[in-house]
Coordinates of C-alpha atoms and ligand atoms in Angstrom, one line a residue:
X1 CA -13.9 -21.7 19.9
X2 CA -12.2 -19.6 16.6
X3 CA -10.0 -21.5 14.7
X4 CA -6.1 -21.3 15.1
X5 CA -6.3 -19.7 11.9
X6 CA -7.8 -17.2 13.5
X7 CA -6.3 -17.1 16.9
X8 CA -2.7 -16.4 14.6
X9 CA -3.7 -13.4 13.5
X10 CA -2.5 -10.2 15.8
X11 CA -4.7 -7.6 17.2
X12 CA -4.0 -4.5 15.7
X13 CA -2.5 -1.6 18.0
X14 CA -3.6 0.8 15.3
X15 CA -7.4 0.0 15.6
X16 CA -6.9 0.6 19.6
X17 CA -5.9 4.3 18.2
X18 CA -8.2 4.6 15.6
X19 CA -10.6 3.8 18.4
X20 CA -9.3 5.6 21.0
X21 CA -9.1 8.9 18.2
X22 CA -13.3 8.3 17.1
X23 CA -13.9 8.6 20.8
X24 CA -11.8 11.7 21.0
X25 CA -13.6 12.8 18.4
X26 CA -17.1 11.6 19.4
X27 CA -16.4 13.8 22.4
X28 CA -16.1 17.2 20.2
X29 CA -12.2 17.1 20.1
X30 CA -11.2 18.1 17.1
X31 CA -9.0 15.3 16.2
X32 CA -6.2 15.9 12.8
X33 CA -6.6 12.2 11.2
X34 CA -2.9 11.5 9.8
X35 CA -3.7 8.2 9.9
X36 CA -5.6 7.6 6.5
X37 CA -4.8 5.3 4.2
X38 CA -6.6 6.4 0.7
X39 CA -6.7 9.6 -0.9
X40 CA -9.0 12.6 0.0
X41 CA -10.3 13.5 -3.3
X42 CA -13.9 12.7 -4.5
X43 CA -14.0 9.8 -7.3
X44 CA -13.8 12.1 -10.4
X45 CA -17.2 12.6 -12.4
X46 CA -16.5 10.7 -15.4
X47 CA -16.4 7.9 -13.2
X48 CA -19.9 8.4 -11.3
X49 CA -21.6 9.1 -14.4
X50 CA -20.5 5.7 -16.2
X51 CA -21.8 4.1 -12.9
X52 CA -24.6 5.8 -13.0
X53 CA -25.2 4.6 -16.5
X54 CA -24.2 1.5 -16.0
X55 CA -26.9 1.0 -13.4
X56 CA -29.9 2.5 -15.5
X57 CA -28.7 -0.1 -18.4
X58 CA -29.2 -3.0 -15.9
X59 CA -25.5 -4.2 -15.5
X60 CA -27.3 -4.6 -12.2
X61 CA -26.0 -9.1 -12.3
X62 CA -23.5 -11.3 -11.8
X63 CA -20.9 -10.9 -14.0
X64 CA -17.9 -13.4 -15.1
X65 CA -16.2 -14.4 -12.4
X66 CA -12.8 -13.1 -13.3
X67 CA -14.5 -10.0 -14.3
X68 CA -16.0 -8.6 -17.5
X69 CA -14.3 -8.8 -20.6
X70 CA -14.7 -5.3 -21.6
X71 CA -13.1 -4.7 -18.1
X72 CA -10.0 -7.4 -19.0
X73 CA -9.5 -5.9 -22.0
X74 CA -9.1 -2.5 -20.3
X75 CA -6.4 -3.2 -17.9
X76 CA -4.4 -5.5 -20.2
X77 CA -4.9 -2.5 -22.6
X78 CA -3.1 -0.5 -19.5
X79 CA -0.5 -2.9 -18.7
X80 CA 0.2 -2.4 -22.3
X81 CA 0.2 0.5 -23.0
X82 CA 1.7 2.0 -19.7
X83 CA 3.9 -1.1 -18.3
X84 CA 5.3 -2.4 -22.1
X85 CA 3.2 -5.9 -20.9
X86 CA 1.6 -8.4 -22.8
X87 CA -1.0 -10.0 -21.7
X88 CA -3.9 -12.2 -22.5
X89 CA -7.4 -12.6 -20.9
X90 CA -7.0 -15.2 -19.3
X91 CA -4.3 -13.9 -17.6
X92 CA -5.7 -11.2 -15.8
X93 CA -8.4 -11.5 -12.7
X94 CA -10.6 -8.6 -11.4
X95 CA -11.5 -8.8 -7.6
X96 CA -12.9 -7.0 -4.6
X97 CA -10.1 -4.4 -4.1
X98 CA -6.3 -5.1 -5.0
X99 CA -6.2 -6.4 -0.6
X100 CA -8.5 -9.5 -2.3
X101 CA -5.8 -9.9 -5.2
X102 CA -3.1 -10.4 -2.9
X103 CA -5.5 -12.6 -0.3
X104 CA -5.9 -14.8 -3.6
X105 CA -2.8 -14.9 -5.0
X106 CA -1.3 -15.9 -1.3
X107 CA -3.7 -18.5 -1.3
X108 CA -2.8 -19.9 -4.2
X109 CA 0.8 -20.1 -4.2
X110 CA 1.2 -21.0 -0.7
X111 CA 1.3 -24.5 1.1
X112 CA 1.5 -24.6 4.8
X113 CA 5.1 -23.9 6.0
X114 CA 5.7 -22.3 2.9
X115 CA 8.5 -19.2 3.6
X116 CA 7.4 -16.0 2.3
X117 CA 10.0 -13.0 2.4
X118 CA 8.6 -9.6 3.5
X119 CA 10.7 -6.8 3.3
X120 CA 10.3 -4.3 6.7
X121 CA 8.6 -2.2 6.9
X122 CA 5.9 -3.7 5.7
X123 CA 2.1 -3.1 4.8
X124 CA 0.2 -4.4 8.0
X125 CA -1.9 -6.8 5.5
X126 CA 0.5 -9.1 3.9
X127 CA 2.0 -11.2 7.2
X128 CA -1.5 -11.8 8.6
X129 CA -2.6 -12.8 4.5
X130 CA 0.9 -15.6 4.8
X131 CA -0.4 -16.6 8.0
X132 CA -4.3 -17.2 7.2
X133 CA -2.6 -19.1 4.2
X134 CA -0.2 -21.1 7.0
X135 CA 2.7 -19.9 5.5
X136 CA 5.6 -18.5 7.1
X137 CA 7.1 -15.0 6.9
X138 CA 10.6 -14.1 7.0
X139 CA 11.0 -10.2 7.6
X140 CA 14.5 -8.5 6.6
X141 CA 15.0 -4.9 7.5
X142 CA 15.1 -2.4 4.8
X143 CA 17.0 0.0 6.5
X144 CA 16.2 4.3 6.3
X145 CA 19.8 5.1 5.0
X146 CA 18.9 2.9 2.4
X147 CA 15.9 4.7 1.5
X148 CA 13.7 1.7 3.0
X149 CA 14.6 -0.5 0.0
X150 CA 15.7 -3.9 0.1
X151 CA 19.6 -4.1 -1.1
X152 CA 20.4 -7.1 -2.8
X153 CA 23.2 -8.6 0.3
X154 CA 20.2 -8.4 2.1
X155 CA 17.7 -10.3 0.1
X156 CA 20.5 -12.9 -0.1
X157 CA 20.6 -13.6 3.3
X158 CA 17.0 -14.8 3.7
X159 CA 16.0 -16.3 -0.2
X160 CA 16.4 -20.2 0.2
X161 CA 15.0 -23.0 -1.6
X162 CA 11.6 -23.0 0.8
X163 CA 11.0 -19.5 -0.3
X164 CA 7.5 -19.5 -1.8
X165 CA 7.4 -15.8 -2.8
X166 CA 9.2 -12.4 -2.1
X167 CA 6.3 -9.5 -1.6
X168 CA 7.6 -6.5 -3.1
X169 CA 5.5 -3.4 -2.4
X170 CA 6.5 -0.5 -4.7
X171 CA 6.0 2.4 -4.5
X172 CA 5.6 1.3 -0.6
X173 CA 2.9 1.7 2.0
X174 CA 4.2 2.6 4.3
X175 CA 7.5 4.8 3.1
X176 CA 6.4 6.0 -0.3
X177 CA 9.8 4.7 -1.2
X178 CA 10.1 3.2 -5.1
X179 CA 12.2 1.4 -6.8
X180 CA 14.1 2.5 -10.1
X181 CA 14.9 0.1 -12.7
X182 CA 18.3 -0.9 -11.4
X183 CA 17.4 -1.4 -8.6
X184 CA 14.9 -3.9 -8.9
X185 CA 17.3 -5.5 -11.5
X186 CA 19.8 -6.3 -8.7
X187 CA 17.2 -7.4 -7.1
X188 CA 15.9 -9.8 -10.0
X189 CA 19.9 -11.3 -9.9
X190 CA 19.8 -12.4 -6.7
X191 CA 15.5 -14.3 -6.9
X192 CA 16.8 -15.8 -10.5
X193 CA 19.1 -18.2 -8.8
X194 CA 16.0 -19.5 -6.6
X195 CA 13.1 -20.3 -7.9
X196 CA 10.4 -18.5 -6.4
X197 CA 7.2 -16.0 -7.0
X198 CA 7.3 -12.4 -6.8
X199 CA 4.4 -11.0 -5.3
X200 CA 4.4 -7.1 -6.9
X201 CA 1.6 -5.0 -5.3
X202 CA 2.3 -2.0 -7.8
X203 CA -1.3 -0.2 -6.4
X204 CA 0.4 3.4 -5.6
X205 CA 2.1 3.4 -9.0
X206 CA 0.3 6.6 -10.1
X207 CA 1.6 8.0 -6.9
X208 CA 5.1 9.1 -8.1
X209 CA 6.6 12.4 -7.9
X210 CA 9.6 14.6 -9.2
X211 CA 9.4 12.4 -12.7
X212 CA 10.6 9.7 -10.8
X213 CA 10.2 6.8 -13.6
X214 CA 8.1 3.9 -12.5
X215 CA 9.3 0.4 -13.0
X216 CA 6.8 -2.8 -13.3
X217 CA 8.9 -5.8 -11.9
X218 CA 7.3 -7.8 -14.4
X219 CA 8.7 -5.5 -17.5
X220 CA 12.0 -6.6 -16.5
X221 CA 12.2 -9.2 -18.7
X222 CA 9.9 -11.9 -20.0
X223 CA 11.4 -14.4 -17.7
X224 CA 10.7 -12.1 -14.4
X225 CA 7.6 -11.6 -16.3
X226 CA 6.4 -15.9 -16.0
X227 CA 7.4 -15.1 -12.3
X228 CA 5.9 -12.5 -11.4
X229 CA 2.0 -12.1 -9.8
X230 CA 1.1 -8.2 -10.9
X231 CA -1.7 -6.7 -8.6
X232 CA -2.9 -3.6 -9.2
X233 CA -6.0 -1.9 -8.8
X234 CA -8.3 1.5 -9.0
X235 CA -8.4 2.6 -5.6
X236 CA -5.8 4.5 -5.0
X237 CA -5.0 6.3 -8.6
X238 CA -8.5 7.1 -9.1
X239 CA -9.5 7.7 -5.6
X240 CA -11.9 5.1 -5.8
X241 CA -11.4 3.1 -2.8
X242 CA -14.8 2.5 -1.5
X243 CA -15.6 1.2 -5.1
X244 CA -13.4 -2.3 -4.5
X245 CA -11.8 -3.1 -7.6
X246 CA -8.6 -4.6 -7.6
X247 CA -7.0 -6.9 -10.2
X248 CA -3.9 -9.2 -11.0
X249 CA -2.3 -10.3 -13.9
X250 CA -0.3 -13.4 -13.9
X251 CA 0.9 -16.7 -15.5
X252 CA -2.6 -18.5 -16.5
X253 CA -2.3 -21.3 -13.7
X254 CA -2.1 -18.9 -10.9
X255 CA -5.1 -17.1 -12.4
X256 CA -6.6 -20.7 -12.8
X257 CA -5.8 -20.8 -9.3
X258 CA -7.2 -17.6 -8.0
X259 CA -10.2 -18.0 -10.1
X260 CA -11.6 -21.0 -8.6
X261 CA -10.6 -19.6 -5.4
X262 CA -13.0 -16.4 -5.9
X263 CA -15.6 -18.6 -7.3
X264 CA -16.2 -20.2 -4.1
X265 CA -15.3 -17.2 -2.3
X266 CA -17.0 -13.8 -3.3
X267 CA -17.5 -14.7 -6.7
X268 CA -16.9 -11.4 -8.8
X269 CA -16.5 -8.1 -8.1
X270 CA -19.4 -5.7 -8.3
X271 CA -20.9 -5.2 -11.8
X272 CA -21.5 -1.7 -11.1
X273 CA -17.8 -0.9 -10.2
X274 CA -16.3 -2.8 -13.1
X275 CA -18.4 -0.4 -15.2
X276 CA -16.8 2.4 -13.6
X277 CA -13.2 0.8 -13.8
X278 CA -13.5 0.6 -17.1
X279 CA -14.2 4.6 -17.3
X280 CA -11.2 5.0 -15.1
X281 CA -8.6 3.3 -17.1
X282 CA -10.1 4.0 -20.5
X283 CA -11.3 7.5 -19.8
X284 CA -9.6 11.0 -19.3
X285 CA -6.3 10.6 -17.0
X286 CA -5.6 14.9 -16.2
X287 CA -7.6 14.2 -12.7
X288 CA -4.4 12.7 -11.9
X289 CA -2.4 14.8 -12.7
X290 CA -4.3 17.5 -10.5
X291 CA -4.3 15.0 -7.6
X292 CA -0.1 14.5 -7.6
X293 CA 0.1 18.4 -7.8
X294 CA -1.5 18.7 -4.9
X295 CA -0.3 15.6 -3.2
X296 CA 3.4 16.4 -4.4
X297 CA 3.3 20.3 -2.8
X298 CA 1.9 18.9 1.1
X299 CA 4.9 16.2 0.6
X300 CA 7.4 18.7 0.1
X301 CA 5.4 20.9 2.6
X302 CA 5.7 18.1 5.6
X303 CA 8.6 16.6 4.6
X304 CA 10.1 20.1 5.0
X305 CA 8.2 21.0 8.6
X306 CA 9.5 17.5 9.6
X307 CA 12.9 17.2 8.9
X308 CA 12.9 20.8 11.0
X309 CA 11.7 19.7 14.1
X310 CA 14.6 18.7 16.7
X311 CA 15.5 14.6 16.4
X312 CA 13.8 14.4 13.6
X313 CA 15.0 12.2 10.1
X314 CA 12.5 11.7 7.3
X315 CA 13.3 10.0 4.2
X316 CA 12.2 12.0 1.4
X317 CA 9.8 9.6 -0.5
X318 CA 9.2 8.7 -4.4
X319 CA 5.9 8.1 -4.3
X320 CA 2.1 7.6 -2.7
X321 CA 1.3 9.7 0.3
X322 CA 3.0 8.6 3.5
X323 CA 6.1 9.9 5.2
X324 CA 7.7 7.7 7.9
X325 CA 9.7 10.0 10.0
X326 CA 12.2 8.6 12.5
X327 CA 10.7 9.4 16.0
X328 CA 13.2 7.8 18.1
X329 CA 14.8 10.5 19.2
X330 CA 11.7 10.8 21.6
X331 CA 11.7 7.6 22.9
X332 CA 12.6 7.1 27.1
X333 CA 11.7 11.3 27.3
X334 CA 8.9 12.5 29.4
X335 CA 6.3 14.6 30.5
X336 CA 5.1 15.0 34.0
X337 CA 2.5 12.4 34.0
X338 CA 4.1 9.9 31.1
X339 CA 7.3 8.2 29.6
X340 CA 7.3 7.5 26.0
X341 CA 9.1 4.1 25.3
X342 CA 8.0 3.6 21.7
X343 CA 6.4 3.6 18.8
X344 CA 3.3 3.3 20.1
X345 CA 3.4 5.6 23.2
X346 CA 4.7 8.4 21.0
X347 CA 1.5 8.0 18.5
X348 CA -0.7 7.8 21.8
X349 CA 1.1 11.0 23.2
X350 CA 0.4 13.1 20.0
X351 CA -3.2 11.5 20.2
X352 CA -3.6 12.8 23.6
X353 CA -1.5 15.8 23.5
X354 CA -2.0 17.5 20.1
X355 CA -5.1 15.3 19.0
X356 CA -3.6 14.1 15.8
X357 CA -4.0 10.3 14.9
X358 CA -1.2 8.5 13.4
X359 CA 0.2 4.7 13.3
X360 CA 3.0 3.7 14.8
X361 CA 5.9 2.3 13.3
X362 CA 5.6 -1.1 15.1
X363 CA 2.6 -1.7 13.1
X364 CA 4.8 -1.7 10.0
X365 CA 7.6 -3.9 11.7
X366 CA 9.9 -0.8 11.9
X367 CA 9.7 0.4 15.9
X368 CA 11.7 3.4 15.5
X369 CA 9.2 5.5 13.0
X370 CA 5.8 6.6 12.8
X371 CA 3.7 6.9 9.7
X372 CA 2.0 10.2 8.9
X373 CA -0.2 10.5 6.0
X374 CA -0.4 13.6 3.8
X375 CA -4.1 12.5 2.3
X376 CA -5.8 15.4 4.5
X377 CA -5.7 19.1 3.4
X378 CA -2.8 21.3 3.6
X379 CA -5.1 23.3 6.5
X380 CA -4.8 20.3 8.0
X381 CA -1.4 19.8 7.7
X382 CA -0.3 22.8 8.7
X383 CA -2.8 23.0 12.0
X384 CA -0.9 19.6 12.5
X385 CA 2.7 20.9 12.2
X386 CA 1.6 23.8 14.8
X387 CA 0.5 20.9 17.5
X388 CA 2.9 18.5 17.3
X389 CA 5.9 21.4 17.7
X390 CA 4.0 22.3 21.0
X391 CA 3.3 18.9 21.9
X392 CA 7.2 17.6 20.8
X393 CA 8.3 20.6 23.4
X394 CA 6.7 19.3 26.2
X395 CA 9.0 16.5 26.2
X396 CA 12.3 16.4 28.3
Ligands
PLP1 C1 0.1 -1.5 -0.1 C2 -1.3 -1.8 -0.3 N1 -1.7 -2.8 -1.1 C3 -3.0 -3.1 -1.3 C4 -4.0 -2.2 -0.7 C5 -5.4 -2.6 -1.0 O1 -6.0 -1.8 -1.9 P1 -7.6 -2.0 -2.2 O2 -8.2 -0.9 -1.5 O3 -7.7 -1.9 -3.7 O4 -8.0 -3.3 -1.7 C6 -3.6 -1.2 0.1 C7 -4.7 -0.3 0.7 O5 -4.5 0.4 1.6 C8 -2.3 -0.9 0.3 O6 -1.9 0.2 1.0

């Protein structure tokens, strides 16, 4: 018997398509994967070679537990440097990938019962991370004319004195939508009055477009600052996902916390890829730029082919690589063999019909939208764009 822990914890409709697209695939079908969540570039060769070096010097063992120091000082050196944040060692914890940062930091600022507010749509992670930590979640709809942001009236409405935490994803998987300054300041009004965490997963913030000016909720001010749990991480900026390096900075007793938590845990992140993290914060930055060129021009591209297509609204993101169209138009139309109701038919349609994977909005809480990801090649892309008008015009 699995524990209730466990048993809490809902099976994903997205791995039945993932699964249901490799066997598409595993048949010869030449399946368009819009369903990808990291980028599509190589880790750039800087990078390799300071693994590669770091491996023929023997930084082959177990390293501090929070991470090395030369790593530390890297990303406080960043936070810096980039976010106008001070902070010390002690302050700041490496782990397995920025999805262990937030495990962590759940764990240890949340007692069972505990409410944690999650603004929808959400990243799939972060109510099943509350629940293995038995605390509760309390969604509120960020709503598509808002640009997926969370308006102050609305945080309002759910902050109480048993909220834990507010998780604030920005820029957010899975909209892209990021918050300016002001923003997050009116945001900042309304948690001041209660007194709780806020949870910032900040890991898409190279992923901003149109010098779009990206704010650290921690850099509002040095009281927001002792209230805020930073995570951040390599992954996505550097395209170094597979690598799993992720870190937090934070007040020193939740990085107490966290630290004696990933002691008995995993212990610390690979030795090898905190060699290479230190290349990617500390080395040349201009692969980034050539990455949000490229990403920036099949946004505008898709966005664009989207917003075309009959029924179709798109908000036109700030930042990482997602676009969550609204797809509802489609729902309760047919073809001569099915209905589509929702979310989840319509990505199963477009599996079937035009072979392109996707996840459906209901796995982000918002059952209206679908989430395309533009982490593929414009080929790609545009073969996709082809399909899905064919597909989209078999529907009545
Ligand atoms: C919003 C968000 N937070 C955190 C993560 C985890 O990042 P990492 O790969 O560093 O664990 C992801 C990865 O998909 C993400 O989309």
């Amino acid at each position: 018997m699995v524990s209730h822990r466990v048993n809490k914890i809902e099976a994903s409709q997205t791995m039945q398509i993932a699964a249901e697209a490799k066997r598409l695939k595993a048949d010869g079908i030449n399946v368009i994967d819009l369903s990808v969540g990291e980028p599509d570039f190589p880790t750039p060769h800087n990078i390799k070679e300071a693994a590669k070096t770091s491996i023929d010097e023997n930084h082959t063992r177990y390293t501090i537990n929070a991470g090395t120091i030369e790593l530390r000082k890297a990303i406080t050196a960043k936070l810096k440097r980039e976010n106008g944040l001070n902070y010390n060692l002690n302050q700041v914890i490496v782990s397995n990938g920025a999805k262990q940062s937030l495990y962590n930091a759940i764990l240890t600022i949340i007692n069972p019962g505990d409410e944690v507010i999650i603004p929808a749509p959400y990243w799939v992670s972060y109510p099943a991370m509350v629940s293995m930590a038995e605390g509760k979640s309390v969604f509120v709809s960020a709503s598509e004319k808002n640009g997926f942001k969370l308006l102050p009236e609305e945080l309002e409405k759910v902050i109480t004195p048993k909220t834990k935490a507010l998780i604030l994803c920005n820029p957010s998987n899975p909209t892209g939508s990021t918050y300016t300054r002001k923003e997050l300041e009116n945001l900042a009004e309304v948690i001041r009055k209660n007194d709780c965490w806020i949870i910032s997963d900040e890991i898409y913030e190279k992923l901003i477009y149109d010098d779009f000016e990206f704010v650290s909720f921690a850099s509002l001010s040095e009281e927001f600052k002792k209230r805020t749990i930073l995570v951040n991480g390599i992954s996505k900026a550097y395209s170094m996902t597979g690598w799993r390096i992720g870190y937090t900075a934070a007040p020193e007793e939740i990085i107490e916390g966290m630290n004696k938590i990933q002691s008995h845990s995993t212990s610390n992140a690979s030795s090898v890829s905190q060699s290479a993290a230190v290349e990617a914060l500390t080395g040349p930055q201009y692969v980034i730029n050539e990455m949000l060129t490229e990403f920036k021009q099949r946004r505008d591209y898709l966005h664009y082919e989207l917003t075309s297509l009959p029924g179709i609204s798109c908000y036109k993101p700030e930042g990482a690589f997602f676009l969550f169209p609204n797809i509802s138009a489609y729902f309760n139309k047919n073809t001569n063999v099915l209905r589509v109701n929702d979310s989840f038919d319509f990505a199963m349609y477009i599996l079937y019909e035009a072979h392109i994977a996707t996840v459906p909005g209901s796995a982000f809480g918002a059952e209206n939208y679908l989430r395309i990801s533009y982490a593929v090649s414009m080929e790609h892309l545009k073969e996709a764009i082809i399909r899905l008008k064919k597909a989209l015009s078999k529907l009545s």
